[in-house]
PDB file of C-alpha atoms in Angstrom:
ATOM      1  CA  MET A 595     227.513 105.192  98.985  1.00  0.00           C
ATOM      2  CA  LYS A 596     228.303 102.111 100.045  1.00  0.00           C
ATOM      3  CA  THR A 597     225.784  99.223 100.161  1.00  0.00           C
ATOM      4  CA  PHE A 598     225.990  95.906 101.964  1.00  0.00           C
ATOM      5  CA  LYS A 599     223.726  93.104 102.628  1.00  0.00           C
ATOM      6  CA  LEU A 600     221.890  93.048 105.948  1.00  0.00           C
ATOM      7  CA  ILE A 601     222.878  89.499 107.571  1.00  0.00           C
ATOM      8  CA  SER A 602     221.528  89.998 111.303  1.00  0.00           C
ATOM      9  CA  LEU A 603     219.339  92.767 113.041  1.00  0.00           C
ATOM     10  CA  THR A 604     218.854  92.721 116.674  1.00  0.00           C
ATOM     11  CA  THR A 605     217.567  95.394 119.129  1.00  0.00           C
ATOM     12  CA  LEU A 606     218.675  96.448 122.457  1.00  0.00           C
ATOM     13  CA  GLU A 607     216.169  97.759 124.735  1.00  0.00           C
ATOM     14  CA  LYS A 608     216.325  98.004 128.622  1.00  0.00           C
ATOM     15  CA  LEU A 609     213.982  96.025 130.571  1.00  0.00           C
ATOM     16  CA  GLY A 610     214.052  96.284 134.296  1.00  0.00           C
ATOM     17  CA  ASP A 611     217.676  96.201 135.092  1.00  0.00           C
ATOM     18  CA  GLU A 612     219.102  94.215 132.264  1.00  0.00           C
ATOM     19  CA  LEU A 613     219.375  95.248 128.534  1.00  0.00           C
ATOM     20  CA  GLN A 614     217.578  92.578 126.445  1.00  0.00           C
ATOM     21  CA  ASN A 615     218.306  91.611 123.197  1.00  0.00           C
ATOM     22  CA  LYS A 616     215.555  90.920 120.522  1.00  0.00           C
ATOM     23  CA  GLU A 617     216.720  89.100 117.047  1.00  0.00           C
ATOM     24  CA  ILE A 618     214.627  90.398 114.732  1.00  0.00           C
ATOM     25  CA  GLU A 619     213.872  87.845 111.817  1.00  0.00           C
ATOM     26  CA  PHE A 620     213.587  89.095 108.217  1.00  0.00           C
ATOM     27  CA  HIS A 621     213.129  88.120 104.730  1.00  0.00           C
ATOM     28  CA  ASP A 622     215.773  90.493 103.139  1.00  0.00           C
ATOM     29  CA  GLY A 623     217.452  93.452 103.956  1.00  0.00           C
ATOM     30  CA  LEU A 624     220.377  95.927 103.161  1.00  0.00           C
ATOM     31  CA  ILE A 625     222.707  98.597 104.941  1.00  0.00           C
ATOM     32  CA  ILE A 626     223.756 101.726 103.147  1.00  0.00           C
ATOM     33  CA  ASP A 627     226.598 103.790 104.480  1.00  0.00           C
ATOM     34  CA  ARG A 628     225.128 107.433 103.087  1.00  0.00           C
ATOM     35  CA  GLU A 629     228.859 108.832 103.438  1.00  0.00           C
ATOM     36  CA  ILE A 630     227.179 112.054 103.399  1.00  0.00           C
ATOM     37  CA  ASP A 631     227.391 112.401 107.121  1.00  0.00           C
ATOM     38  CA  ARG A 632     229.646 110.762 108.948  1.00  0.00           C
ATOM     39  CA  ASP A 633     229.181 108.041 110.690  1.00  0.00           C
ATOM     40  CA  ARG A 634     225.098 107.898 109.087  1.00  0.00           C
ATOM     41  CA  TRP A 635     223.582 104.370 107.880  1.00  0.00           C
ATOM     42  CA  LEU A 636     220.428 103.765 106.765  1.00  0.00           C
ATOM     43  CA  VAL A 637     218.987 100.286 107.066  1.00  0.00           C
ATOM     44  CA  GLU A 638     216.121  98.861 105.265  1.00  0.00           C
ATOM     45  CA  SER A 639     215.020  95.203 106.042  1.00  0.00           C
ATOM     46  CA  PHE A 640     211.647  93.637 104.974  1.00  0.00           C
ATOM     47  CA  MET A 641     209.914  91.258 107.212  1.00  0.00           C
ATOM     48  CA  PRO A 642     207.060  89.803 108.636  1.00  0.00           C
ATOM     49  CA  LYS A 643     204.089  91.746 109.680  1.00  0.00           C
ATOM     50  CA  THR A 644     203.969  90.267 113.157  1.00  0.00           C
ATOM     51  CA  TYR A 645     206.805  93.072 113.727  1.00  0.00           C
ATOM     52  CA  GLU A 646     204.801  95.764 112.852  1.00  0.00           C
ATOM     53  CA  GLU A 647     203.295  96.539 116.314  1.00  0.00           C
ATOM     54  CA  PHE A 648     206.564  96.499 117.564  1.00  0.00           C
ATOM     55  CA  PHE A 649     208.726  98.684 115.185  1.00  0.00           C
ATOM     56  CA  ARG A 650     204.850 101.015 114.899  1.00  0.00           C
ATOM     57  CA  ASN A 651     205.400 102.079 118.736  1.00  0.00           C
ATOM     58  CA  LYS A 652     208.923 102.720 118.124  1.00  0.00           C
ATOM     59  CA  LEU A 653     208.286 105.249 115.506  1.00  0.00           C
ATOM     60  CA  ASP A 654     205.535 106.769 117.227  1.00  0.00           C
ATOM     61  CA  LYS A 655     207.380 107.485 120.409  1.00  0.00           C
ATOM     62  CA  ASP A 656     210.022 108.823 118.075  1.00  0.00           C
ATOM     63  CA  ARG A 657     212.778 107.863 120.557  1.00  0.00           C
ATOM     64  CA  GLU A 658     216.433 106.548 119.691  1.00  0.00           C
ATOM     65  CA  MET A 659     217.204 102.737 119.832  1.00  0.00           C
ATOM     66  CA  VAL A 660     220.047 100.709 120.124  1.00  0.00           C
ATOM     67  CA  PHE A 661     220.382  98.255 116.957  1.00  0.00           C
ATOM     68  CA  GLN A 662     223.039  95.391 116.464  1.00  0.00           C
ATOM     69  CA  VAL A 663     223.426  94.880 112.697  1.00  0.00           C
ATOM     70  CA  ARG A 664     225.707  92.247 110.803  1.00  0.00           C
ATOM     71  CA  ILE A 665     226.370  92.766 107.362  1.00  0.00           C
ATOM     72  CA  THR A 666     227.535  90.667 104.386  1.00  0.00           C
ATOM     73  CA  LYS A 667     228.018  87.204 105.790  1.00  0.00           C
ATOM     74  CA  LYS A 668     227.067  85.402 109.192  1.00  0.00           C
ATOM     75  CA  GLU A 669     231.014  85.482 110.248  1.00  0.00           C
ATOM     76  CA  ASN A 670     231.547  89.080 110.865  1.00  0.00           C
ATOM     77  CA  SER A 671     230.969  90.798 114.085  1.00  0.00           C
ATOM     78  CA  LYS A 672     228.072  92.381 115.238  1.00  0.00           C
ATOM     79  CA  ALA A 673     228.246  96.488 114.575  1.00  0.00           C
ATOM     80  CA  THR A 674     226.357  98.530 116.764  1.00  0.00           C
ATOM     81  CA  LEU A 675     224.082 101.353 115.634  1.00  0.00           C
ATOM     82  CA  VAL A 676     222.107 104.156 117.761  1.00  0.00           C
ATOM     83  CA  GLY A 677     219.406 105.286 115.568  1.00  0.00           C
ATOM     84  CA  LYS A 678     215.498 106.186 115.226  1.00  0.00           C
ATOM     85  CA  VAL A 679     212.830 104.108 112.489  1.00  0.00           C
ATOM     86  CA  GLU A 680     211.970 106.286 109.702  1.00  0.00           C
ATOM     87  CA  THR A 681     209.676 104.547 107.769  1.00  0.00           C
ATOM     88  CA  ILE A 682     207.318 101.552 108.046  1.00  0.00           C
ATOM     89  CA  GLU A 683     205.567 100.514 104.646  1.00  0.00           C
ATOM     90  CA  GLU A 684     203.234  97.547 104.274  1.00  0.00           C
ATOM     91  CA  VAL A 685     203.985  95.369 101.427  1.00  0.00           C
ATOM     92  CA  ASP A 686     201.294  92.581 100.804  1.00  0.00           C
ATOM     93  CA  ASP A 687     201.508  90.431 104.026  1.00  0.00           C
ATOM     94  CA  SER A 688     204.869  92.102 105.192  1.00  0.00           C
ATOM     95  CA  ILE A 689     206.564  95.347 106.337  1.00  0.00           C
ATOM     96  CA  SER A 690     209.644  97.421 105.265  1.00  0.00           C
ATOM     97  CA  VAL A 691     210.933  99.073 107.722  1.00  0.00           C
ATOM     98  CA  VAL A 692     213.905 101.803 107.090  1.00  0.00           C
ATOM     99  CA  ILE A 693     216.159 103.085 110.298  1.00  0.00           C
ATOM    100  CA  ILE A 694     218.686 105.801 110.068  1.00  0.00           C
ATOM    101  CA  GLY A 695     221.505 105.933 112.476  1.00  0.00           C
ATOM    102  CA  ASN A 696     224.917 106.556 113.640  1.00  0.00           C
ATOM    103  CA  MET A 697     227.513 103.792 113.515  1.00  0.00           C
ATOM    104  CA  VAL A 698     229.340 102.795 116.915  1.00  0.00           C
ATOM    105  CA  ASN A 699     232.392 101.125 116.615  1.00  0.00           C
ATOM    106  CA  ARG A 700     233.682  99.434 119.963  1.00  0.00           C
ATOM    107  CA  GLU A 701     233.745  95.895 121.599  1.00  0.00           C
ATOM    108  CA  ARG A 702     230.477  94.570 122.148  1.00  0.00           C
ATOM    109  CA  GLU A 703     230.724  93.917 125.852  1.00  0.00           C
ATOM    110  CA  LEU A 704     231.596  97.429 126.324  1.00  0.00           C
ATOM    111  CA  VAL A 705     229.064  98.939 124.241  1.00  0.00           C
ATOM    112  CA  GLU A 706     226.390  96.762 125.805  1.00  0.00           C
ATOM    113  CA  GLN A 707     227.786  98.010 129.356  1.00  0.00           C
ATOM    114  CA  THR A 708     228.145 101.401 128.785  1.00  0.00           C
ATOM    115  CA  LEU A 709     224.719 101.617 127.350  1.00  0.00           C
ATOM    116  CA  GLN A 710     223.340  99.939 130.228  1.00  0.00           C
ATOM    117  CA  ASP A 711     224.819 102.616 132.445  1.00  0.00           C
ATOM    118  CA  LEU A 712     224.068 105.422 130.482  1.00  0.00           C
ATOM    119  CA  ILE A 713     220.202 104.500 130.372  1.00  0.00           C
ATOM    120  CA  GLU A 714     220.463 103.857 134.097  1.00  0.00           C
ATOM    121  CA  ALA A 715     221.856 107.134 134.774  1.00  0.00           C
ATOM    122  CA  GLY A 716     218.619 108.671 132.774  1.00  0.00           C
ATOM    123  CA  TYR A 717     219.559 109.352 129.499  1.00  0.00           C
ATOM    124  CA  GLN A 718     217.714 109.288 126.346  1.00  0.00           C
ATOM    125  CA  GLY A 719     217.694 110.529 122.540  1.00  0.00           C
ATOM    126  CA  GLU A 720     220.313 112.605 121.515  1.00  0.00           C
ATOM    127  CA  GLN A 721     221.318 112.881 125.241  1.00  0.00           C
ATOM    128  CA  LEU A 722     222.110 109.530 124.961  1.00  0.00           C
ATOM    129  CA  LEU A 723     223.905 109.491 121.856  1.00  0.00           C
ATOM    130  CA  THR A 724     225.851 112.391 122.684  1.00  0.00           C
ATOM    131  CA  LYS A 725     226.870 110.874 126.507  1.00  0.00           C
ATOM    132  CA  PHE A 726     227.551 107.633 124.918  1.00  0.00           C
ATOM    133  CA  LYS A 727     230.104 109.449 122.309  1.00  0.00           C
ATOM    134  CA  GLU A 728     231.666 111.132 124.952  1.00  0.00           C
ATOM    135  CA  LYS A 729     232.487 107.792 127.069  1.00  0.00           C
ATOM    136  CA  ASN A 730     233.657 106.765 124.044  1.00  0.00           C
ATOM    137  CA  GLN A 731     235.893 109.098 123.167  1.00  0.00           C
ATOM    138  CA  GLU A 732     237.359 109.024 127.012  1.00  0.00           C
ATOM    139  CA  SER A 733     238.155 105.197 126.339  1.00  0.00           C
ATOM    140  CA  ILE A 734     240.217 106.021 123.413  1.00  0.00           C
ATOM    141  CA  LEU A 735     242.357 108.558 124.894  1.00  0.00           C
TER     142      LEU A 735
END
């Protein structure tokens, strides 16, 4: 396993006809390349309790989401992750949120446009991830 310091965490959600970015403020975080499953990563972020309702809603719906993460230093490019909120634990007046997902390697604009197109076409969950991977494979060939 490889562990990296989490520098930034952003969620991407479809609101109306647009894909909206929501920057998540956090105290500390890490991201782990689990290496047991291809492209499966674990993100843990320790953040203010004000985010609990937002993430609890995602956990309760058990739906995949799109996240953008930046690791190690703020100058690094963001990487896109499609995953689910796995756990939320209360720690004093903060929460710890664990996300597990698959890393997607593409330019940010291409990723956002592809995801927006697939969401508008009605894809969600595993079907969204499968279709997204198919689209990425097409763009490589």
